[in-house]
Amino acid sequence: MNESSNHDLDPMERASLVSFAHREIRARIANGIYTPGARITESAAAVDLDVSRASIREALRALSAEGVVVTRPRGGVTVPTVSRGELENLFECRATLQSGMVFSATKTASAEDLIELRRLSDAPPATASGDSRAESVDDAFFRKVGGISGNPWMVRLHTQVCAQLERYRLTFPYAWTGAQHAARRSDVLDAMARRDAVTAAQLTTRYVDDLLFLLLSTHEEQADH
């Protein structure tokens, strides 16, 4: 199906095709089929996925709104590129916000809060193993920490930083497994349970710094190829 319009389809069929195109384009970016800087054209993607150009257009519009692809001012859609400096800046913000939330939450968390954090931390990824899904568990954990911290500004800023990082996770997936993420969070939780806010915050910063080191290594390896 590579016609240019979806007008002959009913709304449910249209929505299903757009959802399919959205999911497949996102997967191709994550799998490296669409590489950083690559241009995605409606015509080529429609042929590749056997859907209409209209479905591709709507899917790309949604992906652009999510920051997964970039729409250029003069037209055209590309897979975003990222510089070392951008990653370092974002991870500096991430470390500052997450360690700050952990520091505050350590002082205010109830026993029930700590049990819930442990449950979130130990939860397996929602679907089959994958680095971006392991990171989604991490996001859920730190969202809960943010809620416990009682600082809505840190929570809001953390959400914005995570939204920016999401597109880079697709392009440069981390090599850590879900179990490795959980082990680091467990160390943080142990310090929180002892009400050692300083150590909990320091462990959080180290966790984020190690993730950045791994991501930069992946970034440099891909740049060499």
mmCIF file of C-alpha atoms in Angstrom:
data_model
loop_
_atom_site.group_PDB
_atom_site.id
_atom_site.type_symbol
_atom_site.label_atom_id
_atom_site.label_comp_id
_atom_site.label_asym_id
_atom_site.label_seq_id
_atom_site.Cartn_x
_atom_site.Cartn_y
_atom_site.Cartn_z
ATOM 1 C CA MET A 1 0.000 0.000 0.000
ATOM 2 C CA ASN A 2 1.938 3.024 -1.211
ATOM 3 C CA GLU A 3 -0.803 5.363 -2.333
ATOM 4 C CA SER A 4 -0.407 8.952 -1.232
ATOM 5 C CA SER A 5 -3.635 9.222 0.766
ATOM 6 C CA ASN A 6 -5.563 7.469 3.522
ATOM 7 C CA HIS A 7 -8.891 9.035 2.559
ATOM 8 C CA ASP A 8 -10.460 5.722 1.478
ATOM 9 C CA LEU A 9 -9.797 4.101 4.849
ATOM 10 C CA ASP A 10 -12.023 4.307 7.890
ATOM 11 C CA PRO A 11 -10.637 6.159 10.952
ATOM 12 C CA MET A 12 -9.654 2.980 12.815
ATOM 13 C CA GLU A 13 -7.731 1.611 9.840
ATOM 14 C CA ARG A 14 -5.989 4.957 9.372
ATOM 15 C CA ALA A 15 -5.003 5.126 13.027
ATOM 16 C CA SER A 16 -3.722 1.548 12.929
ATOM 17 C CA LEU A 17 -1.489 2.239 9.917
ATOM 18 C CA VAL A 18 -0.128 5.426 11.461
ATOM 19 C CA SER A 19 0.596 3.559 14.700
ATOM 20 C CA PHE A 20 2.366 0.822 12.742
ATOM 21 C CA ALA A 21 4.463 3.354 10.818
ATOM 22 C CA HIS A 22 5.305 5.226 14.029
ATOM 23 C CA ARG A 23 6.410 2.028 15.761
ATOM 24 C CA GLU A 24 8.457 0.762 12.809
ATOM 25 C CA ILE A 25 10.294 4.024 12.137
ATOM 26 C CA ARG A 26 11.121 4.326 15.820
ATOM 27 C CA ALA A 27 12.427 0.738 15.839
ATOM 28 C CA ARG A 28 14.572 1.375 12.759
ATOM 29 C CA ILE A 29 16.194 4.340 14.474
ATOM 30 C CA ALA A 30 16.825 2.265 17.617
ATOM 31 C CA ASN A 31 18.252 -0.613 15.566
ATOM 32 C CA GLY A 32 20.572 1.623 13.557
ATOM 33 C CA ILE A 33 18.826 1.125 10.215
ATOM 34 C CA TYR A 34 18.186 4.876 10.148
ATOM 35 C CA THR A 35 21.496 6.288 11.376
ATOM 36 C CA PRO A 36 22.149 9.707 12.989
ATOM 37 C CA GLY A 37 21.895 12.426 10.362
ATOM 38 C CA ALA A 38 20.061 10.179 7.879
ATOM 39 C CA ARG A 39 17.183 11.722 5.941
ATOM 40 C CA ILE A 40 13.842 9.919 6.081
ATOM 41 C CA THR A 41 11.671 10.556 3.038
ATOM 42 C CA GLU A 42 7.958 9.864 2.908
ATOM 43 C CA SER A 43 8.203 8.082 -0.433
ATOM 44 C CA ALA A 44 11.020 5.715 0.550
ATOM 45 C CA ALA A 45 9.543 4.942 3.973
ATOM 46 C CA ALA A 46 6.123 4.289 2.410
ATOM 47 C CA VAL A 47 7.655 1.714 0.071
ATOM 48 C CA ASP A 48 9.765 0.133 2.829
ATOM 49 C CA LEU A 49 6.813 -0.249 5.193
ATOM 50 C CA ASP A 50 4.137 -0.821 2.541
ATOM 51 C CA VAL A 51 1.876 1.940 3.825
ATOM 52 C CA SER A 52 0.664 5.202 2.331
ATOM 53 C CA ARG A 53 2.718 8.380 2.314
ATOM 54 C CA ALA A 54 -0.064 9.971 4.356
ATOM 55 C CA SER A 55 0.487 7.383 7.110
ATOM 56 C CA ILE A 56 4.221 8.065 7.032
ATOM 57 C CA ARG A 57 3.611 11.815 7.142
ATOM 58 C CA GLU A 58 1.416 11.538 10.251
ATOM 59 C CA ALA A 59 3.851 9.157 11.936
ATOM 60 C CA LEU A 60 6.790 11.475 11.257
ATOM 61 C CA ARG A 61 4.822 14.420 12.607
ATOM 62 C CA ALA A 62 4.241 12.546 15.876
ATOM 63 C CA LEU A 63 7.871 11.422 16.076
ATOM 64 C CA SER A 64 9.012 14.991 15.499
ATOM 65 C CA ALA A 65 6.820 16.182 18.382
ATOM 66 C CA GLU A 66 8.480 13.536 20.585
ATOM 67 C CA GLY A 67 11.955 14.678 19.525
ATOM 68 C CA VAL A 68 12.755 11.310 17.942
ATOM 69 C CA VAL A 69 13.261 12.922 14.516
ATOM 70 C CA VAL A 70 13.985 16.492 13.466
ATOM 71 C CA THR A 71 11.867 18.409 10.945
ATOM 72 C CA ARG A 72 13.992 20.877 9.000
ATOM 73 C CA PRO A 73 12.741 24.449 8.308
ATOM 74 C CA ARG A 74 12.858 23.935 4.531
ATOM 75 C CA GLY A 75 11.285 20.517 4.685
ATOM 76 C CA GLY A 76 12.653 17.056 5.193
ATOM 77 C CA VAL A 77 12.995 14.881 8.250
ATOM 78 C CA THR A 78 16.268 13.563 9.659
ATOM 79 C CA VAL A 79 17.442 11.362 12.505
ATOM 80 C CA PRO A 80 18.952 13.713 15.115
ATOM 81 C CA THR A 81 22.664 13.863 15.698
ATOM 82 C CA VAL A 82 24.147 14.576 19.096
ATOM 83 C CA SER A 83 27.463 16.074 20.096
ATOM 84 C CA ARG A 84 29.615 15.026 23.015
ATOM 85 C CA GLY A 85 28.998 18.443 24.570
ATOM 86 C CA GLU A 86 25.208 18.022 24.416
ATOM 87 C CA LEU A 87 25.396 14.655 26.139
ATOM 88 C CA GLU A 88 27.708 15.971 28.833
ATOM 89 C CA ASN A 89 25.431 18.947 29.501
ATOM 90 C CA LEU A 90 22.292 16.809 29.701
ATOM 91 C CA PHE A 91 23.885 14.241 31.982
ATOM 92 C CA GLU A 92 25.242 16.974 34.239
ATOM 93 C CA CYS A 93 21.654 18.206 34.619
ATOM 94 C CA ARG A 94 20.433 14.657 35.141
ATOM 95 C CA ALA A 95 23.011 13.954 37.853
ATOM 96 C CA THR A 96 22.278 17.220 39.653
ATOM 97 C CA LEU A 97 18.515 16.718 39.602
ATOM 98 C CA GLN A 98 18.452 13.020 40.454
ATOM 99 C CA SER A 99 20.972 13.340 43.275
ATOM 100 C CA GLY A 100 19.065 16.352 44.616
ATOM 101 C CA MET A 101 15.775 14.467 44.561
ATOM 102 C CA VAL A 102 17.392 11.465 46.253
ATOM 103 C CA PHE A 103 18.947 13.693 48.942
ATOM 104 C CA SER A 104 15.577 15.261 49.793
ATOM 105 C CA ALA A 105 13.609 12.012 49.500
ATOM 106 C CA THR A 106 15.983 10.222 51.881
ATOM 107 C CA LYS A 107 14.934 12.633 54.614
ATOM 108 C CA THR A 108 11.190 12.408 53.980
ATOM 109 C CA ALA A 109 10.530 8.872 52.692
ATOM 110 C CA SER A 110 8.241 6.702 54.776
ATOM 111 C CA ALA A 111 8.747 2.960 55.198
ATOM 112 C CA GLU A 112 5.977 2.443 52.642
ATOM 113 C CA ASP A 113 7.744 4.774 50.209
ATOM 114 C CA LEU A 114 10.947 2.757 50.465
ATOM 115 C CA ILE A 115 9.060 -0.489 49.874
ATOM 116 C CA GLU A 116 7.440 0.994 46.768
ATOM 117 C CA LEU A 117 10.802 2.259 45.502
ATOM 118 C CA ARG A 118 12.282 -1.204 45.975
ATOM 119 C CA ARG A 119 9.381 -2.703 44.027
ATOM 120 C CA LEU A 120 9.861 -0.228 41.181
ATOM 121 C CA SER A 121 13.606 -0.754 41.133
ATOM 122 C CA ASP A 122 13.325 -4.542 40.996
ATOM 123 C CA ALA A 123 10.552 -4.570 38.386
ATOM 124 C CA PRO A 124 11.584 -6.226 35.109
ATOM 125 C CA PRO A 125 11.287 -4.201 31.888
ATOM 126 C CA ALA A 126 7.718 -4.206 30.560
ATOM 127 C CA THR A 127 8.640 -6.223 27.480
ATOM 128 C CA ALA A 128 11.560 -8.253 26.193
ATOM 129 C CA SER A 129 15.015 -7.208 27.314
ATOM 130 C CA GLY A 130 16.334 -3.982 25.853
ATOM 131 C CA ASP A 131 18.401 -1.081 27.031
ATOM 132 C CA SER A 132 15.819 1.642 26.405
ATOM 133 C CA ARG A 133 13.229 -0.401 28.341
ATOM 134 C CA ALA A 134 15.663 -0.811 31.225
ATOM 135 C CA GLU A 135 15.993 2.954 31.201
ATOM 136 C CA SER A 136 12.183 3.322 31.314
ATOM 137 C CA VAL A 137 12.206 1.402 34.612
ATOM 138 C CA ASP A 138 14.902 3.816 35.776
ATOM 139 C CA ASP A 139 12.712 6.777 34.818
ATOM 140 C CA ALA A 140 9.761 5.363 36.782
ATOM 141 C CA PHE A 141 11.994 4.889 39.823
ATOM 142 C CA PHE A 142 13.273 8.463 39.775
ATOM 143 C CA ARG A 143 9.811 9.894 39.098
ATOM 144 C CA LYS A 144 8.706 8.245 42.337
ATOM 145 C CA VAL A 145 11.783 9.595 44.114
ATOM 146 C CA GLY A 146 10.893 13.047 42.807
ATOM 147 C CA GLY A 147 7.382 12.771 44.172
ATOM 148 C CA ILE A 148 8.710 11.787 47.581
ATOM 149 C CA SER A 149 11.220 14.650 47.552
ATOM 150 C CA GLY A 150 8.391 17.191 47.610
ATOM 151 C CA ASN A 151 10.152 19.547 45.193
ATOM 152 C CA PRO A 152 7.886 20.035 42.144
ATOM 153 C CA TRP A 153 10.460 22.169 40.323
ATOM 154 C CA MET A 154 13.078 19.429 40.399
ATOM 155 C CA VAL A 155 10.457 16.956 39.190
ATOM 156 C CA ARG A 156 9.435 19.228 36.324
ATOM 157 C CA LEU A 157 13.001 19.906 35.217
ATOM 158 C CA HIS A 158 13.883 16.215 35.516
ATOM 159 C CA THR A 159 10.967 15.342 33.232
ATOM 160 C CA GLN A 160 12.243 17.801 30.627
ATOM 161 C CA VAL A 161 15.773 16.405 30.763
ATOM 162 C CA CYS A 162 14.495 12.828 30.424
ATOM 163 C CA ALA A 163 12.413 13.837 27.399
ATOM 164 C CA GLN A 164 15.541 15.188 25.701
ATOM 165 C CA LEU A 165 17.526 12.077 26.576
ATOM 166 C CA GLU A 166 14.866 9.760 25.156
ATOM 167 C CA ARG A 167 15.791 10.417 21.530
ATOM 168 C CA TYR A 168 19.466 9.799 22.266
ATOM 169 C CA ARG A 169 18.673 6.453 23.853
ATOM 170 C CA LEU A 170 17.272 5.312 20.534
ATOM 171 C CA THR A 171 20.365 6.352 18.615
ATOM 172 C CA PHE A 172 22.950 5.331 21.211
ATOM 173 C CA PRO A 173 21.499 2.502 23.322
ATOM 174 C CA TYR A 174 23.328 1.747 26.539
ATOM 175 C CA ALA A 175 25.120 -1.544 27.055
ATOM 176 C CA TRP A 176 23.934 -2.070 30.628
ATOM 177 C CA THR A 177 21.326 -4.732 31.322
ATOM 178 C CA GLY A 178 18.260 -4.203 33.449
ATOM 179 C CA ALA A 179 19.956 -6.161 36.255
ATOM 180 C CA GLN A 180 22.949 -3.808 36.219
ATOM 181 C CA HIS A 181 20.667 -0.783 36.481
ATOM 182 C CA ALA A 182 18.785 -2.451 39.349
ATOM 183 C CA ALA A 183 22.020 -3.193 41.222
ATOM 184 C CA ARG A 184 23.015 0.482 41.129
ATOM 185 C CA ARG A 185 19.565 1.593 42.294
ATOM 186 C CA SER A 186 19.710 -0.987 45.084
ATOM 187 C CA ASP A 187 22.877 0.641 46.430
ATOM 188 C CA VAL A 188 21.090 3.998 46.441
ATOM 189 C CA LEU A 189 18.089 2.487 48.216
ATOM 190 C CA ASP A 190 20.270 0.878 50.871
ATOM 191 C CA ALA A 191 21.706 4.302 51.701
ATOM 192 C CA MET A 192 18.222 5.822 51.722
ATOM 193 C CA ALA A 193 17.026 3.126 54.127
ATOM 194 C CA ARG A 194 19.890 4.071 56.473
ATOM 195 C CA ARG A 195 18.779 7.723 56.164
ATOM 196 C CA ASP A 196 22.236 8.549 54.817
ATOM 197 C CA ALA A 197 21.227 11.319 52.425
ATOM 198 C CA VAL A 198 24.787 12.330 51.525
ATOM 199 C CA THR A 199 25.861 8.815 50.531
ATOM 200 C CA ALA A 200 22.607 8.191 48.645
ATOM 201 C CA ALA A 201 23.120 11.386 46.636
ATOM 202 C CA GLN A 202 26.781 10.552 45.957
ATOM 203 C CA LEU A 203 25.880 7.052 44.743
ATOM 204 C CA THR A 204 23.261 8.550 42.444
ATOM 205 C CA THR A 205 25.783 10.959 40.945
ATOM 206 C CA ARG A 206 28.266 8.117 40.412
ATOM 207 C CA TYR A 207 25.541 6.022 38.757
ATOM 208 C CA VAL A 208 24.725 8.799 36.278
ATOM 209 C CA ASP A 209 28.405 9.575 35.647
ATOM 210 C CA ASP A 210 29.098 5.923 34.819
ATOM 211 C CA LEU A 211 26.141 5.888 32.422
ATOM 212 C CA LEU A 212 27.546 8.961 30.698
ATOM 213 C CA PHE A 213 30.974 7.347 30.351
ATOM 214 C CA LEU A 214 29.379 4.289 28.758
ATOM 215 C CA LEU A 215 27.252 6.377 26.433
ATOM 216 C CA LEU A 216 30.198 8.505 25.308
ATOM 217 C CA SER A 217 32.189 5.351 24.597
ATOM 218 C CA THR A 218 29.347 4.095 22.406
ATOM 219 C CA HIS A 219 29.090 7.502 20.739
ATOM 220 C CA GLU A 220 32.796 7.515 19.882
ATOM 221 C CA GLU A 221 32.711 3.922 18.603
ATOM 222 C CA GLN A 222 29.854 4.763 16.235
ATOM 223 C CA ALA A 223 31.649 7.906 15.062
ATOM 224 C CA ASP A 224 34.680 5.782 14.119
ATOM 225 C CA HIS A 225 32.621 3.569 11.786
#
